[in-house]
PDB file of C-alpha atoms in Angstrom:
ATOM      1  CA  MET Y 635       0.000   0.000   0.000  1.00 58.00           C
ATOM      2  CA  LEU Y 636       2.847   2.408   0.809  1.00 56.00           C
ATOM      3  CA  HIS Y 637       4.364   1.721  -2.599  1.00 56.00           C
ATOM      4  CA  ASN Y 638       1.022   2.400  -4.339  1.00 57.00           C
ATOM      5  CA  LEU Y 639       0.612   5.693  -2.475  1.00 56.00           C
ATOM      6  CA  GLN Y 640       4.114   6.729  -3.415  1.00 57.00           C
ATOM      7  CA  CYS Y 641       3.488   6.082  -7.107  1.00 60.00           C
ATOM      8  CA  ILE Y 642       0.514   8.449  -7.431  1.00 59.00           C
ATOM      9  CA  ASP Y 643       0.829  12.065  -8.547  1.00 59.00           C
ATOM     10  CA  GLU Y 644       1.989  14.778  -6.142  1.00 56.00           C
ATOM     11  CA  SER Y 645      -1.457  15.276  -4.598  1.00 57.00           C
ATOM     12  CA  CYS Y 646      -1.314  11.892  -2.887  1.00 56.00           C
ATOM     13  CA  SER Y 647       2.136  10.814  -1.810  1.00 57.00           C
ATOM     14  CA  THR Y 648       3.807   9.592   1.336  1.00 57.00           C
ATOM     15  CA  ASN Y 649       4.947  13.112   2.278  1.00 61.00           C
ATOM     16  CA  GLY Y 650       4.061  13.594   5.913  1.00 66.00           C
ATOM     17  CA  LEU Y 651       3.403   9.885   6.428  1.00 68.00           C
ATOM     18  CA  TRP Y 652       5.109   8.345   9.444  1.00 72.00           C
ATOM     19  CA  ILE Y 653       5.255   4.686  10.384  1.00 73.00           C
ATOM     20  CA  TYR Y 654       4.819   3.854  14.057  1.00 75.00           C
ATOM     21  CA  SER Y 655       7.989   2.366  15.503  1.00 73.00           C
ATOM     22  CA  GLU Y 656       7.078   0.044  18.308  1.00 71.00           C
ATOM     23  CA  ILE Y 657       9.355  -0.576  21.254  1.00 64.00           C
ATOM     24  CA  THR Y 658      11.211  -3.705  20.233  1.00 60.00           C
ATOM     25  CA  ASP Y 659      14.605  -5.067  19.324  1.00 58.00           C
ATOM     26  CA  LYS Y 660      15.270  -3.222  16.035  1.00 58.00           C
ATOM     27  CA  SER Y 661      17.910  -5.731  14.943  1.00 61.00           C
ATOM     28  CA  ARG Y 662      15.134  -8.304  14.567  1.00 57.00           C
ATOM     29  CA  ARG Y 663      13.121  -5.996  12.312  1.00 62.00           C
ATOM     30  CA  LYS Y 664      15.549  -5.545   9.462  1.00 67.00           C
ATOM     31  CA  TRP Y 665      12.678  -5.530   6.956  1.00 65.00           C
ATOM     32  CA  GLU Y 666      11.588  -2.121   8.301  1.00 64.00           C
ATOM     33  CA  GLN Y 667      14.995  -0.636   7.576  1.00 66.00           C
ATOM     34  CA  GLU Y 668      15.187  -2.169   4.104  1.00 68.00           C
ATOM     35  CA  VAL Y 669      11.567  -1.961   2.949  1.00 68.00           C
ATOM     36  CA  VAL Y 670       9.561   0.575   4.962  1.00 64.00           C
ATOM     37  CA  ASN Y 671      12.056   3.354   5.720  1.00 61.00           C
ATOM     38  CA  PRO Y 672      13.047   4.023   2.086  1.00 61.00           C
ATOM     39  CA  ILE Y 673       9.372   4.304   1.069  1.00 58.00           C
ATOM     40  CA  THR Y 674       8.218   6.788   3.713  1.00 57.00           C
ATOM     41  CA  ALA Y 675       9.200  10.382   3.170  1.00 51.00           C
ATOM     42  CA  THR Y 676       9.528  11.151   6.856  1.00 58.00           C
ATOM     43  CA  GLY Y 677      10.362   7.786   8.431  1.00 67.00           C
ATOM     44  CA  MET Y 678       9.547   6.167  11.732  1.00 73.00           C
ATOM     45  CA  LEU Y 679       7.758   7.789  14.684  1.00 79.00           C
ATOM     46  CA  ASP Y 680       7.979   6.612  18.271  1.00 82.00           C
ATOM     47  CA  HIS Y 681       5.505   6.636  21.149  1.00 87.00           C
ATOM     48  CA  ALA Y 682       7.170   9.581  22.928  1.00 87.00           C
ATOM     49  CA  SER Y 683       6.660  11.889  19.929  1.00 85.00           C
ATOM     50  CA  ILE Y 684       2.967  10.984  19.740  1.00 86.00           C
ATOM     51  CA  ARG Y 685       2.554  11.415  23.508  1.00 87.00           C
ATOM     52  CA  GLU Y 686       4.067  14.927  23.341  1.00 88.00           C
ATOM     53  CA  SER Y 687       1.569  16.217  20.767  1.00 86.00           C
ATOM     54  CA  PRO Y 688      -1.199  13.679  20.076  1.00 85.00           C
ATOM     55  CA  GLU Y 689      -3.346  16.278  18.325  1.00 85.00           C
ATOM     56  CA  ASP Y 690      -0.828  16.270  15.461  1.00 84.00           C
ATOM     57  CA  TYR Y 691      -1.415  12.621  14.530  1.00 81.00           C
ATOM     58  CA  ILE Y 692      -4.015  10.257  13.164  1.00 81.00           C
ATOM     59  CA  LEU Y 693      -3.080   6.677  14.014  1.00 82.00           C
ATOM     60  CA  CYS Y 694      -4.194   3.631  12.080  1.00 80.00           C
ATOM     61  CA  PHE Y 695      -4.170   0.839  14.656  1.00 82.00           C
ATOM     62  CA  SER Y 696      -5.672  -2.624  14.342  1.00 80.00           C
ATOM     63  CA  PHE Y 697      -6.794  -4.876  17.182  1.00 80.00           C
ATOM     64  CA  PHE Y 698      -3.236  -6.107  17.485  1.00 82.00           C
ATOM     65  CA  ASP Y 699      -1.811  -2.583  17.797  1.00 85.00           C
ATOM     66  CA  MET Y 700      -3.857  -1.613  20.854  1.00 86.00           C
ATOM     67  CA  LYS Y 701      -1.033  -2.748  23.127  1.00 87.00           C
ATOM     68  CA  HIS Y 702       0.933   0.289  21.937  1.00 89.00           C
ATOM     69  CA  LEU Y 703      -1.505   2.545  23.761  1.00 89.00           C
ATOM     70  CA  LEU Y 704       0.299   1.499  26.935  1.00 90.00           C
ATOM     71  CA  ASP Y 705       3.442   3.172  25.582  1.00 90.00           C
ATOM     72  CA  ILE Y 706       1.712   6.212  24.077  1.00 89.00           C
ATOM     73  CA  LYS Y 707      -0.592   6.785  27.091  1.00 91.00           C
ATOM     74  CA  PRO Y 708      -3.212   8.884  25.282  1.00 90.00           C
ATOM     75  CA  GLU Y 709      -5.700  10.930  27.278  1.00 89.00           C
ATOM     76  CA  GLY Y 710      -8.808  10.753  25.139  1.00 88.00           C
ATOM     77  CA  GLY Y 711      -9.453  10.778  21.420  1.00 88.00           C
ATOM     78  CA  THR Y 712     -11.670   8.994  18.917  1.00 89.00           C
ATOM     79  CA  TYR Y 713     -11.347   5.485  17.497  1.00 88.00           C
ATOM     80  CA  ILE Y 714     -13.133   4.931  14.175  1.00 86.00           C
ATOM     81  CA  TYR Y 715     -13.900   1.309  13.344  1.00 84.00           C
ATOM     82  CA  SER Y 716     -14.873   0.817   9.702  1.00 79.00           C
ATOM     83  CA  ALA Y 717     -14.260  -2.824   8.837  1.00 77.00           C
ATOM     84  CA  CYS Y 718     -16.474  -5.900   8.988  1.00 77.00           C
ATOM     85  CA  GLU Y 719     -18.878  -6.677  11.782  1.00 79.00           C
ATOM     86  CA  ALA Y 720     -18.218  -9.461  14.246  1.00 78.00           C
ATOM     87  CA  PHE Y 721     -19.720 -12.614  12.773  1.00 81.00           C
ATOM     88  CA  ASN Y 722     -18.609 -15.193  15.310  1.00 87.00           C
ATOM     89  CA  GLU Y 723     -18.012 -15.478  19.039  1.00 88.00           C
ATOM     90  CA  GLU Y 724     -14.236 -15.036  18.756  1.00 90.00           C
ATOM     91  CA  MET Y 725     -14.680 -11.729  16.931  1.00 86.00           C
ATOM     92  CA  GLU Y 726     -17.193 -10.565  19.540  1.00 88.00           C
ATOM     93  CA  ILE Y 727     -14.593 -11.237  22.221  1.00 89.00           C
ATOM     94  CA  ASP Y 728     -12.088  -9.139  20.222  1.00 88.00           C
ATOM     95  CA  PHE Y 729     -14.544  -6.228  20.229  1.00 87.00           C
ATOM     96  CA  ILE Y 730     -15.156  -6.532  23.940  1.00 90.00           C
ATOM     97  CA  ARG Y 731     -11.388  -6.445  24.452  1.00 89.00           C
ATOM     98  CA  LEU Y 732     -11.118  -3.412  22.147  1.00 89.00           C
ATOM     99  CA  TRP Y 733     -13.939  -1.704  24.092  1.00 91.00           C
ATOM    100  CA  HIS Y 734     -11.989  -2.105  27.326  1.00 91.00           C
ATOM    101  CA  TRP Y 735      -8.792  -0.741  25.763  1.00 90.00           C
ATOM    102  CA  LEU Y 736     -10.682   2.337  24.551  1.00 92.00           C
ATOM    103  CA  ARG Y 737     -12.359   2.882  27.922  1.00 92.00           C
ATOM    104  CA  ARG Y 738      -9.018   2.557  29.699  1.00 92.00           C
ATOM    105  CA  PHE Y 739      -7.675   5.559  27.761  1.00 92.00           C
ATOM    106  CA  ASN Y 740     -10.953   7.530  27.551  1.00 92.00           C
ATOM    107  CA  ILE Y 741     -11.135   7.076  23.768  1.00 91.00           C
ATOM    108  CA  ALA Y 742     -14.596   7.411  22.207  1.00 90.00           C
ATOM    109  CA  PRO Y 743     -15.502   4.629  19.763  1.00 89.00           C
ATOM    110  CA  CYS Y 744     -17.240   5.374  16.469  1.00 87.00           C
ATOM    111  CA  GLY Y 745     -18.627   2.622  14.286  1.00 86.00           C
ATOM    112  CA  PHE Y 746     -19.442   0.168  17.063  1.00 87.00           C
ATOM    113  CA  SER Y 747     -20.677  -0.012  20.634  1.00 86.00           C
ATOM    114  CA  LEU Y 748     -21.594  -2.647  23.185  1.00 87.00           C
ATOM    115  CA  ASP Y 749     -25.270  -3.160  23.936  1.00 86.00           C
ATOM    116  CA  GLU Y 750     -26.706  -3.617  27.443  1.00 87.00           C
ATOM    117  CA  ASN Y 751     -25.724  -7.309  27.337  1.00 87.00           C
ATOM    118  CA  GLY Y 752     -22.118  -6.574  26.347  1.00 84.00           C
ATOM    119  CA  ILE Y 753     -22.657  -7.705  22.748  1.00 86.00           C
ATOM    120  CA  PRO Y 754     -21.064  -5.556  20.010  1.00 85.00           C
ATOM    121  CA  SER Y 755     -23.381  -3.702  17.657  1.00 83.00           C
ATOM    122  CA  PHE Y 756     -22.199  -1.911  14.533  1.00 83.00           C
ATOM    123  CA  GLU Y 757     -23.139   1.254  12.689  1.00 82.00           C
ATOM    124  CA  LYS Y 758     -23.465   0.339   9.026  1.00 76.00           C
ATOM    125  CA  ARG Y 759     -22.572   3.847   7.824  1.00 74.00           C
ATOM    126  CA  TYR Y 760     -18.967   3.276   8.952  1.00 72.00           C
ATOM    127  CA  HIS Y 761     -18.576  -0.131   7.318  1.00 70.00           C
ATOM    128  CA  ALA Y 762     -15.886  -0.128   4.623  1.00 66.00           C
ATOM    129  CA  SER Y 763     -14.414  -3.613   4.522  1.00 61.00           C
ATOM    130  CA  GLY Y 764     -13.920  -3.506   0.760  1.00 63.00           C
ATOM    131  CA  HIS Y 765     -15.787  -6.673  -0.142  1.00 67.00           C
ATOM    132  CA  ALA Y 766     -17.409  -6.298  -3.533  1.00 72.00           C
ATOM    133  CA  SER Y 767     -17.683  -8.307  -6.711  1.00 73.00           C
ATOM    134  CA  GLY Y 768     -15.659  -7.354  -9.773  1.00 78.00           C
ATOM    135  CA  GLU Y 769     -18.864  -6.227 -11.443  1.00 85.00           C
ATOM    136  CA  ASP Y 770     -19.763  -3.998  -8.465  1.00 84.00           C
ATOM    137  CA  ILE Y 771     -16.273  -2.468  -8.431  1.00 83.00           C
ATOM    138  CA  ALA Y 772     -16.491  -1.723 -12.168  1.00 88.00           C
ATOM    139  CA  TRP Y 773     -19.930  -0.116 -11.639  1.00 91.00           C
ATOM    140  CA  ALA Y 774     -18.609   2.057  -8.763  1.00 88.00           C
ATOM    141  CA  ILE Y 775     -15.626   3.205 -10.830  1.00 91.00           C
ATOM    142  CA  GLU Y 776     -17.924   4.079 -13.715  1.00 93.00           C
ATOM    143  CA  GLN Y 777     -20.281   6.036 -11.434  1.00 94.00           C
ATOM    144  CA  ILE Y 778     -17.536   7.918  -9.566  1.00 93.00           C
ATOM    145  CA  ASP Y 779     -15.393   8.526 -12.661  1.00 93.00           C
ATOM    146  CA  PRO Y 780     -12.139   9.101 -10.729  1.00 90.00           C
ATOM    147  CA  ASP Y 781      -9.025  10.571 -12.301  1.00 88.00           C
ATOM    148  CA  ILE Y 782      -6.806   8.024 -10.584  1.00 84.00           C
ATOM    149  CA  ILE Y 783      -7.441   4.474  -9.385  1.00 82.00           C
ATOM    150  CA  VAL Y 784      -5.034   2.888  -6.901  1.00 75.00           C
ATOM    151  CA  PRO Y 785      -5.445  -0.891  -6.713  1.00 72.00           C
ATOM    152  CA  VAL Y 786      -4.569  -2.218  -3.275  1.00 66.00           C
ATOM    153  CA  SER Y 787      -4.635  -5.929  -2.706  1.00 60.00           C
ATOM    154  CA  TYR Y 788      -3.933  -8.012   0.335  1.00 53.00           C
ATOM    155  CA  ARG Y 789      -2.660 -11.528   0.250  1.00 52.00           C
ATOM    156  CA  GLY Y 790      -2.932 -12.915   3.739  1.00 47.00           C
ATOM    157  CA  PRO Y 791      -0.273 -14.974   5.442  1.00 47.00           C
TER     158      PRO Y 791
END
């Protein structure tokens, strides 16, 4: 995705894009030095920089990144969830865990909440998981008529 962003015209590049550098043994993360650092215009950003001026950043954290909040120690904010809804018990447990992380740091969730029974409920207007048929994607492109299309694909592990 970083490579695709970099290859677009000047209006959409990686200028100003930072990659969060988690607290870890950097020698074991050689791929960041060889792959990520050369792509980003500004480089890596650590928890202390975010903690000093959190209003200057928008973070893109997944479920697995929530642990970094312990290092950043935010005091409020907003978390926007815009992917798929929980469709099994394991995913519901993930959302309950996420809910507790957000409450711990006084972060307001958007896109989901827990009902009175502690079951996650989702606001459809935030849903943007990207699942569509080829025909639907072609129709959307035709309707929107964008100047630039950036294909981003994910091949899981």
